[in-house]
C-alpha cells in the first residue's frame, strides 16, 4: 500500500477519517535542508506518528511550529484515510481524476502538434 500513501497531500478532500489526539505521538526535531543557521538551530520540524497504523509524517515547510503542526496533521489525516480506505478514499479518487486530466491534456497537445506539422507540410507543397 506504499503507492497509495504517495497519493496523499492533495487538496479539497472532504470526507476523511477523523484522528484523535490520543492516537498521535508528536515530536519536535531540528529540521534539515537549506536555511543554514535558522534551520539548524531551531526545533521547529514536526514529526507526527499515528500509533495504530504506524504511519509517520515529518513536516518542516515553514519556520512556524504551529503551522507545521497543522500541516502535519492534515497530511497525516490524508495518509491514514488512504491506509484504511484504500481505493475508496476521496484522496485516491482525486489523484486518479487529476492523472486522467493530465493524460487527456497531453493527448490533446500531441494532436495539436501533429495538426501543425501537417499544416506546415501543406504550406510547403503549395509554395512549390
PDB file of C-alpha atoms in Angstrom:
ATOM      1  CA  UNK A   1       0.000   0.000   0.000  1.00  0.00           C
ATOM      2  CA  UNK A   2       3.017   2.321  -0.238  1.00  0.00           C
ATOM      3  CA  UNK A   3       1.997   3.748  -3.661  1.00  0.00           C
ATOM      4  CA  UNK A   4      -1.371   4.646  -2.138  1.00  0.00           C
ATOM      5  CA  UNK A   5       0.332   6.677   0.572  1.00  0.00           C
ATOM      6  CA  UNK A   6       2.155   8.722  -2.046  1.00  0.00           C
ATOM      7  CA  UNK A   7      -1.196   9.985  -3.328  1.00  0.00           C
ATOM      8  CA  UNK A   8      -1.683  11.951  -0.120  1.00  0.00           C
ATOM      9  CA  UNK A   9      -1.368  15.706   0.183  1.00  0.00           C
ATOM     10  CA  UNK A  10      -3.989  16.525  -2.430  1.00  0.00           C
ATOM     11  CA  UNK A  11      -6.380  19.340  -1.600  1.00  0.00           C
ATOM     12  CA  UNK A  12     -10.197  19.535  -1.362  1.00  0.00           C
ATOM     13  CA  UNK A  13     -10.634  16.107   0.227  1.00  0.00           C
ATOM     14  CA  UNK A  14     -13.757  16.463   2.308  1.00  0.00           C
ATOM     15  CA  UNK A  15     -14.724  13.035   3.598  1.00  0.00           C
ATOM     16  CA  UNK A  16     -11.622  11.959   5.566  1.00  0.00           C
ATOM     17  CA  UNK A  17     -11.346   9.770   8.651  1.00  0.00           C
ATOM     18  CA  UNK A  18     -11.030  11.741  11.875  1.00  0.00           C
ATOM     19  CA  UNK A  19      -7.899  11.439  14.017  1.00  0.00           C
ATOM     20  CA  UNK A  20      -7.975  11.546  17.792  1.00  0.00           C
ATOM     21  CA  UNK A  21      -5.119  13.219  19.639  1.00  0.00           C
ATOM     22  CA  UNK A  22      -4.793  10.105  21.859  1.00  0.00           C
ATOM     23  CA  UNK A  23      -3.649   8.094  18.814  1.00  0.00           C
ATOM     24  CA  UNK A  24      -0.886  10.558  17.927  1.00  0.00           C
ATOM     25  CA  UNK A  25       2.713  10.899  19.092  1.00  0.00           C
ATOM     26  CA  UNK A  26       4.280  14.269  18.390  1.00  0.00           C
ATOM     27  CA  UNK A  27       7.951  15.263  18.454  1.00  0.00           C
ATOM     28  CA  UNK A  28       9.759  18.471  17.597  1.00  0.00           C
ATOM     29  CA  UNK A  29      13.161  17.982  15.994  1.00  0.00           C
ATOM     30  CA  UNK A  30      15.676  20.084  14.156  1.00  0.00           C
ATOM     31  CA  UNK A  31      14.880  20.449  10.511  1.00  0.00           C
ATOM     32  CA  UNK A  32      17.271  19.853   7.653  1.00  0.00           C
ATOM     33  CA  UNK A  33      17.866  21.255   4.210  1.00  0.00           C
ATOM     34  CA  UNK A  34      18.572  24.810   3.060  1.00  0.00           C
ATOM     35  CA  UNK A  35      18.237  27.660   5.522  1.00  0.00           C
ATOM     36  CA  UNK A  36      21.530  27.495   7.389  1.00  0.00           C
ATOM     37  CA  UNK A  37      21.567  28.714  10.964  1.00  0.00           C
ATOM     38  CA  UNK A  38      17.832  29.408  11.128  1.00  0.00           C
ATOM     39  CA  UNK A  39      17.120  25.789  10.234  1.00  0.00           C
ATOM     40  CA  UNK A  40      19.909  24.022  12.068  1.00  0.00           C
ATOM     41  CA  UNK A  41      19.472  25.625  15.492  1.00  0.00           C
ATOM     42  CA  UNK A  42      15.694  25.599  15.942  1.00  0.00           C
ATOM     43  CA  UNK A  43      13.494  22.590  16.612  1.00  0.00           C
ATOM     44  CA  UNK A  44      10.514  23.582  14.505  1.00  0.00           C
ATOM     45  CA  UNK A  45      10.262  20.413  12.421  1.00  0.00           C
ATOM     46  CA  UNK A  46       7.238  18.336  13.483  1.00  0.00           C
ATOM     47  CA  UNK A  47       7.331  14.531  13.452  1.00  0.00           C
ATOM     48  CA  UNK A  48       3.853  13.091  13.884  1.00  0.00           C
ATOM     49  CA  UNK A  49       3.134   9.375  14.280  1.00  0.00           C
ATOM     50  CA  UNK A  50      -0.240   7.635  14.112  1.00  0.00           C
ATOM     51  CA  UNK A  51       0.300   4.819  16.602  1.00  0.00           C
ATOM     52  CA  UNK A  52      -2.388   2.300  15.442  1.00  0.00           C
ATOM     53  CA  UNK A  53      -1.243   2.314  11.802  1.00  0.00           C
ATOM     54  CA  UNK A  54       2.432   3.194  12.339  1.00  0.00           C
ATOM     55  CA  UNK A  55       2.332   5.995   9.725  1.00  0.00           C
ATOM     56  CA  UNK A  56       4.900   8.738  10.368  1.00  0.00           C
ATOM     57  CA  UNK A  57       4.817  12.239   8.859  1.00  0.00           C
ATOM     58  CA  UNK A  58       7.636  14.764   9.050  1.00  0.00           C
ATOM     59  CA  UNK A  59       6.763  18.403   8.288  1.00  0.00           C
ATOM     60  CA  UNK A  60       9.197  21.310   8.020  1.00  0.00           C
ATOM     61  CA  UNK A  61       7.530  23.541   5.443  1.00  0.00           C
ATOM     62  CA  UNK A  62       7.584  26.776   7.452  1.00  0.00           C
ATOM     63  CA  UNK A  63       9.533  28.346  10.316  1.00  0.00           C
ATOM     64  CA  UNK A  64       6.435  28.342  12.496  1.00  0.00           C
ATOM     65  CA  UNK A  65       5.949  25.318  14.753  1.00  0.00           C
ATOM     66  CA  UNK A  66       2.184  25.907  14.877  1.00  0.00           C
ATOM     67  CA  UNK A  67       1.828  25.994  11.090  1.00  0.00           C
ATOM     68  CA  UNK A  68       3.977  22.875  10.762  1.00  0.00           C
ATOM     69  CA  UNK A  69       1.816  21.094  13.359  1.00  0.00           C
ATOM     70  CA  UNK A  70      -1.335  21.974  11.425  1.00  0.00           C
ATOM     71  CA  UNK A  71       0.129  20.916   8.057  1.00  0.00           C
ATOM     72  CA  UNK A  72       1.487  17.662   9.539  1.00  0.00           C
ATOM     73  CA  UNK A  73      -1.953  16.781  10.895  1.00  0.00           C
ATOM     74  CA  UNK A  74      -3.576  17.442   7.504  1.00  0.00           C
ATOM     75  CA  UNK A  75      -1.038  15.248   5.716  1.00  0.00           C
ATOM     76  CA  UNK A  76      -1.336  12.503   8.335  1.00  0.00           C
ATOM     77  CA  UNK A  77      -5.128  12.568   8.144  1.00  0.00           C
ATOM     78  CA  UNK A  78      -4.983  12.067   4.372  1.00  0.00           C
ATOM     79  CA  UNK A  79      -2.442   9.250   4.661  1.00  0.00           C
ATOM     80  CA  UNK A  80      -4.414   7.466   7.376  1.00  0.00           C
ATOM     81  CA  UNK A  81      -7.560   7.775   5.248  1.00  0.00           C
ATOM     82  CA  UNK A  82      -5.697   6.215   2.311  1.00  0.00           C
ATOM     83  CA  UNK A  83      -4.287   3.484   4.558  1.00  0.00           C
ATOM     84  CA  UNK A  84      -7.678   2.367   5.862  1.00  0.00           C
ATOM     85  CA  UNK A  85      -9.956   3.057   2.880  1.00  0.00           C
ATOM     86  CA  UNK A  86      -7.533   2.368   0.036  1.00  0.00           C
ATOM     87  CA  UNK A  87      -9.130   2.905  -3.376  1.00  0.00           C
ATOM     88  CA  UNK A  88     -12.414   4.029  -1.771  1.00  0.00           C
ATOM     89  CA  UNK A  89     -10.685   7.076  -0.304  1.00  0.00           C
ATOM     90  CA  UNK A  90     -11.546  10.546  -1.664  1.00  0.00           C
ATOM     91  CA  UNK A  91      -7.827  11.324  -1.797  1.00  0.00           C
ATOM     92  CA  UNK A  92      -7.210   8.336  -4.076  1.00  0.00           C
ATOM     93  CA  UNK A  93     -10.166   9.203  -6.319  1.00  0.00           C
ATOM     94  CA  UNK A  94      -8.935  12.801  -6.608  1.00  0.00           C
ATOM     95  CA  UNK A  95      -5.451  11.619  -7.548  1.00  0.00           C
ATOM     96  CA  UNK A  96      -6.846   9.292 -10.233  1.00  0.00           C
ATOM     97  CA  UNK A  97      -9.031  12.080 -11.662  1.00  0.00           C
ATOM     98  CA  UNK A  98      -6.091  14.500 -11.856  1.00  0.00           C
ATOM     99  CA  UNK A  99      -3.934  11.854 -13.576  1.00  0.00           C
ATOM    100  CA  UNK A 100      -6.711  11.260 -16.110  1.00  0.00           C
ATOM    101  CA  UNK A 101      -6.963  15.015 -16.811  1.00  0.00           C
ATOM    102  CA  UNK A 102      -3.206  15.228 -17.239  1.00  0.00           C
ATOM    103  CA  UNK A 103      -3.188  12.358 -19.745  1.00  0.00           C
ATOM    104  CA  UNK A 104      -6.056  13.937 -21.686  1.00  0.00           C
ATOM    105  CA  UNK A 105      -4.210  17.258 -21.816  1.00  0.00           C
ATOM    106  CA  UNK A 106      -1.068  15.517 -23.121  1.00  0.00           C
ATOM    107  CA  UNK A 107      -3.105  13.696 -25.771  1.00  0.00           C
ATOM    108  CA  UNK A 108      -4.706  16.954 -26.982  1.00  0.00           C
ATOM    109  CA  UNK A 109      -1.330  18.708 -27.112  1.00  0.00           C
ATOM    110  CA  UNK A 110       0.104  15.866 -29.180  1.00  0.00           C
ATOM    111  CA  UNK A 111      -2.839  16.023 -31.598  1.00  0.00           C
ATOM    112  CA  UNK A 112      -2.402  19.786 -31.996  1.00  0.00           C
ATOM    113  CA  UNK A 113       1.301  19.335 -32.712  1.00  0.00           C
ATOM    114  CA  UNK A 114       0.503  16.781 -35.417  1.00  0.00           C
ATOM    115  CA  UNK A 115      -2.043  19.157 -36.975  1.00  0.00           C
ATOM    116  CA  UNK A 116       0.518  21.962 -37.039  1.00  0.00           C
ATOM    117  CA  UNK A 117       3.077  19.695 -38.735  1.00  0.00           C
ATOM    118  CA  UNK A 118       0.555  18.671 -41.389  1.00  0.00           C
ATOM    119  CA  UNK A 119      -0.420  22.300 -41.952  1.00  0.00           C
ATOM    120  CA  UNK A 120       3.210  23.338 -42.445  1.00  0.00           C
ATOM    121  CA  UNK A 121       3.775  20.470 -44.861  1.00  0.00           C
ATOM    122  CA  UNK A 122       0.708  21.527 -46.854  1.00  0.00           C
ATOM    123  CA  UNK A 123       2.021  25.117 -46.992  1.00  0.00           C
ATOM    124  CA  UNK A 124       5.382  23.869 -48.256  1.00  0.00           C
ATOM    125  CA  UNK A 125       3.665  21.852 -51.015  1.00  0.00           C
ATOM    126  CA  UNK A 126       1.576  24.882 -52.034  1.00  0.00           C
ATOM    127  CA  UNK A 127       4.695  27.052 -52.396  1.00  0.00           C
ATOM    128  CA  UNK A 128       6.363  24.530 -54.677  1.00  0.00           C
TER     129      UNK A 128
END
